Amino acid sequence: SDAYHHLEYPQHTLATLRAALRPGGTLWLIDFRRDEDSDEWLKQHVRAGKEVVLQELAAAGFVLVEEVPLL
């Protein structure tokens, strides 16, 4: 957890993760949420907001199944 926002090349990492998953396997992404209401530290620390992350995941072939508010 708390690592996705550090990825400089998320498409490469997501492609590798997708290839490593068994059929029917799942990827759980647990990370901080960056939005307009976030404080300045979080905005500078977290690379992308939810929309960008969801686009990156979709481009890698992942489908959002459920969103659980953890952080």
mmCIF file of C-alpha atoms in Angstrom:
data_model
loop_
_atom_site.group_PDB
_atom_site.id
_atom_site.type_symbol
_atom_site.label_atom_id
_atom_site.label_comp_id
_atom_site.label_asym_id
_atom_site.label_seq_id
_atom_site.Cartn_x
_atom_site.Cartn_y
_atom_site.Cartn_z
ATOM 1 C CA SER A 1 0.000 0.000 0.000
ATOM 2 C CA ASP A 2 0.950 3.661 -0.339
ATOM 3 C CA ALA A 3 3.245 2.974 -3.292
ATOM 4 C CA TYR A 4 1.324 3.516 -6.531
ATOM 5 C CA HIS A 5 1.773 7.268 -6.485
ATOM 6 C CA HIS A 6 5.563 6.770 -6.531
ATOM 7 C CA LEU A 7 5.532 4.927 -9.881
ATOM 8 C CA GLU A 8 7.254 6.937 -12.605
ATOM 9 C CA TYR A 9 6.213 4.473 -15.331
ATOM 10 C CA PRO A 10 2.885 3.065 -14.136
ATOM 11 C CA GLN A 11 1.974 1.476 -17.489
ATOM 12 C CA HIS A 12 5.079 -0.720 -17.402
ATOM 13 C CA THR A 13 4.401 -1.779 -13.816
ATOM 14 C CA LEU A 14 0.703 -2.420 -14.454
ATOM 15 C CA ALA A 15 1.495 -4.520 -17.542
ATOM 16 C CA THR A 16 3.938 -6.589 -15.488
ATOM 17 C CA LEU A 17 1.419 -7.045 -12.674
ATOM 18 C CA ARG A 18 -1.333 -8.031 -15.113
ATOM 19 C CA ALA A 19 0.914 -10.620 -16.746
ATOM 20 C CA ALA A 20 1.824 -12.043 -13.330
ATOM 21 C CA LEU A 21 -1.767 -12.493 -12.178
ATOM 22 C CA ARG A 22 -3.392 -15.887 -12.483
ATOM 23 C CA PRO A 23 -6.677 -16.042 -14.405
ATOM 24 C CA GLY A 24 -9.312 -14.447 -12.209
ATOM 25 C CA GLY A 25 -6.659 -12.815 -10.010
ATOM 26 C CA THR A 26 -7.207 -9.356 -8.582
ATOM 27 C CA LEU A 27 -5.142 -6.257 -7.992
ATOM 28 C CA TRP A 28 -5.892 -4.186 -4.920
ATOM 29 C CA LEU A 29 -4.672 -0.615 -5.069
ATOM 30 C CA ILE A 30 -4.435 0.995 -1.634
ATOM 31 C CA ASP A 31 -3.058 4.496 -1.791
ATOM 32 C CA PHE A 32 -3.699 8.048 -0.729
ATOM 33 C CA ARG A 33 -6.343 10.013 -2.594
ATOM 34 C CA ARG A 34 -5.314 13.310 -4.154
ATOM 35 C CA ASP A 35 -8.115 15.765 -4.881
ATOM 36 C CA GLU A 36 -8.812 19.484 -4.753
ATOM 37 C CA ASP A 37 -9.483 19.350 -0.997
ATOM 38 C CA SER A 38 -6.123 17.684 -0.225
ATOM 39 C CA ASP A 39 -3.577 19.662 1.726
ATOM 40 C CA GLU A 40 -0.519 21.027 -0.089
ATOM 41 C CA TRP A 41 1.830 18.314 1.181
ATOM 42 C CA LEU A 42 -0.394 15.584 -0.236
ATOM 43 C CA LYS A 43 -0.818 17.419 -3.544
ATOM 44 C CA GLN A 44 2.958 17.598 -3.937
ATOM 45 C CA HIS A 45 3.585 14.055 -2.688
ATOM 46 C CA VAL A 46 0.925 12.136 -4.635
ATOM 47 C CA ARG A 47 1.562 12.049 -8.394
ATOM 48 C CA ALA A 48 -1.983 11.771 -9.739
ATOM 49 C CA GLY A 49 -5.617 12.001 -8.762
ATOM 50 C CA LYS A 50 -8.264 9.295 -8.918
ATOM 51 C CA GLU A 51 -9.328 9.973 -12.519
ATOM 52 C CA VAL A 52 -5.772 9.582 -13.825
ATOM 53 C CA VAL A 53 -5.205 6.422 -11.806
ATOM 54 C CA LEU A 54 -8.447 4.875 -13.073
ATOM 55 C CA GLN A 55 -7.459 5.758 -16.651
ATOM 56 C CA GLU A 56 -4.050 4.132 -16.155
ATOM 57 C CA LEU A 57 -5.649 0.992 -14.739
ATOM 58 C CA ALA A 58 -8.208 0.789 -17.556
ATOM 59 C CA ALA A 59 -5.494 1.264 -20.187
ATOM 60 C CA ALA A 60 -3.680 -1.722 -18.657
ATOM 61 C CA GLY A 61 -6.822 -3.863 -18.919
ATOM 62 C CA PHE A 62 -7.974 -3.695 -15.310
ATOM 63 C CA VAL A 63 -11.635 -3.149 -14.399
ATOM 64 C CA LEU A 64 -12.765 -1.414 -11.218
ATOM 65 C CA VAL A 65 -14.907 -3.881 -9.278
ATOM 66 C CA GLU A 66 -15.274 -2.124 -5.945
ATOM 67 C CA GLU A 67 -14.039 0.963 -4.160
ATOM 68 C CA VAL A 68 -13.472 0.680 -0.406
ATOM 69 C CA PRO A 69 -12.532 3.861 1.510
ATOM 70 C CA LEU A 70 -9.485 2.791 3.513
ATOM 71 C CA LEU A 71 -7.165 5.817 3.750
#
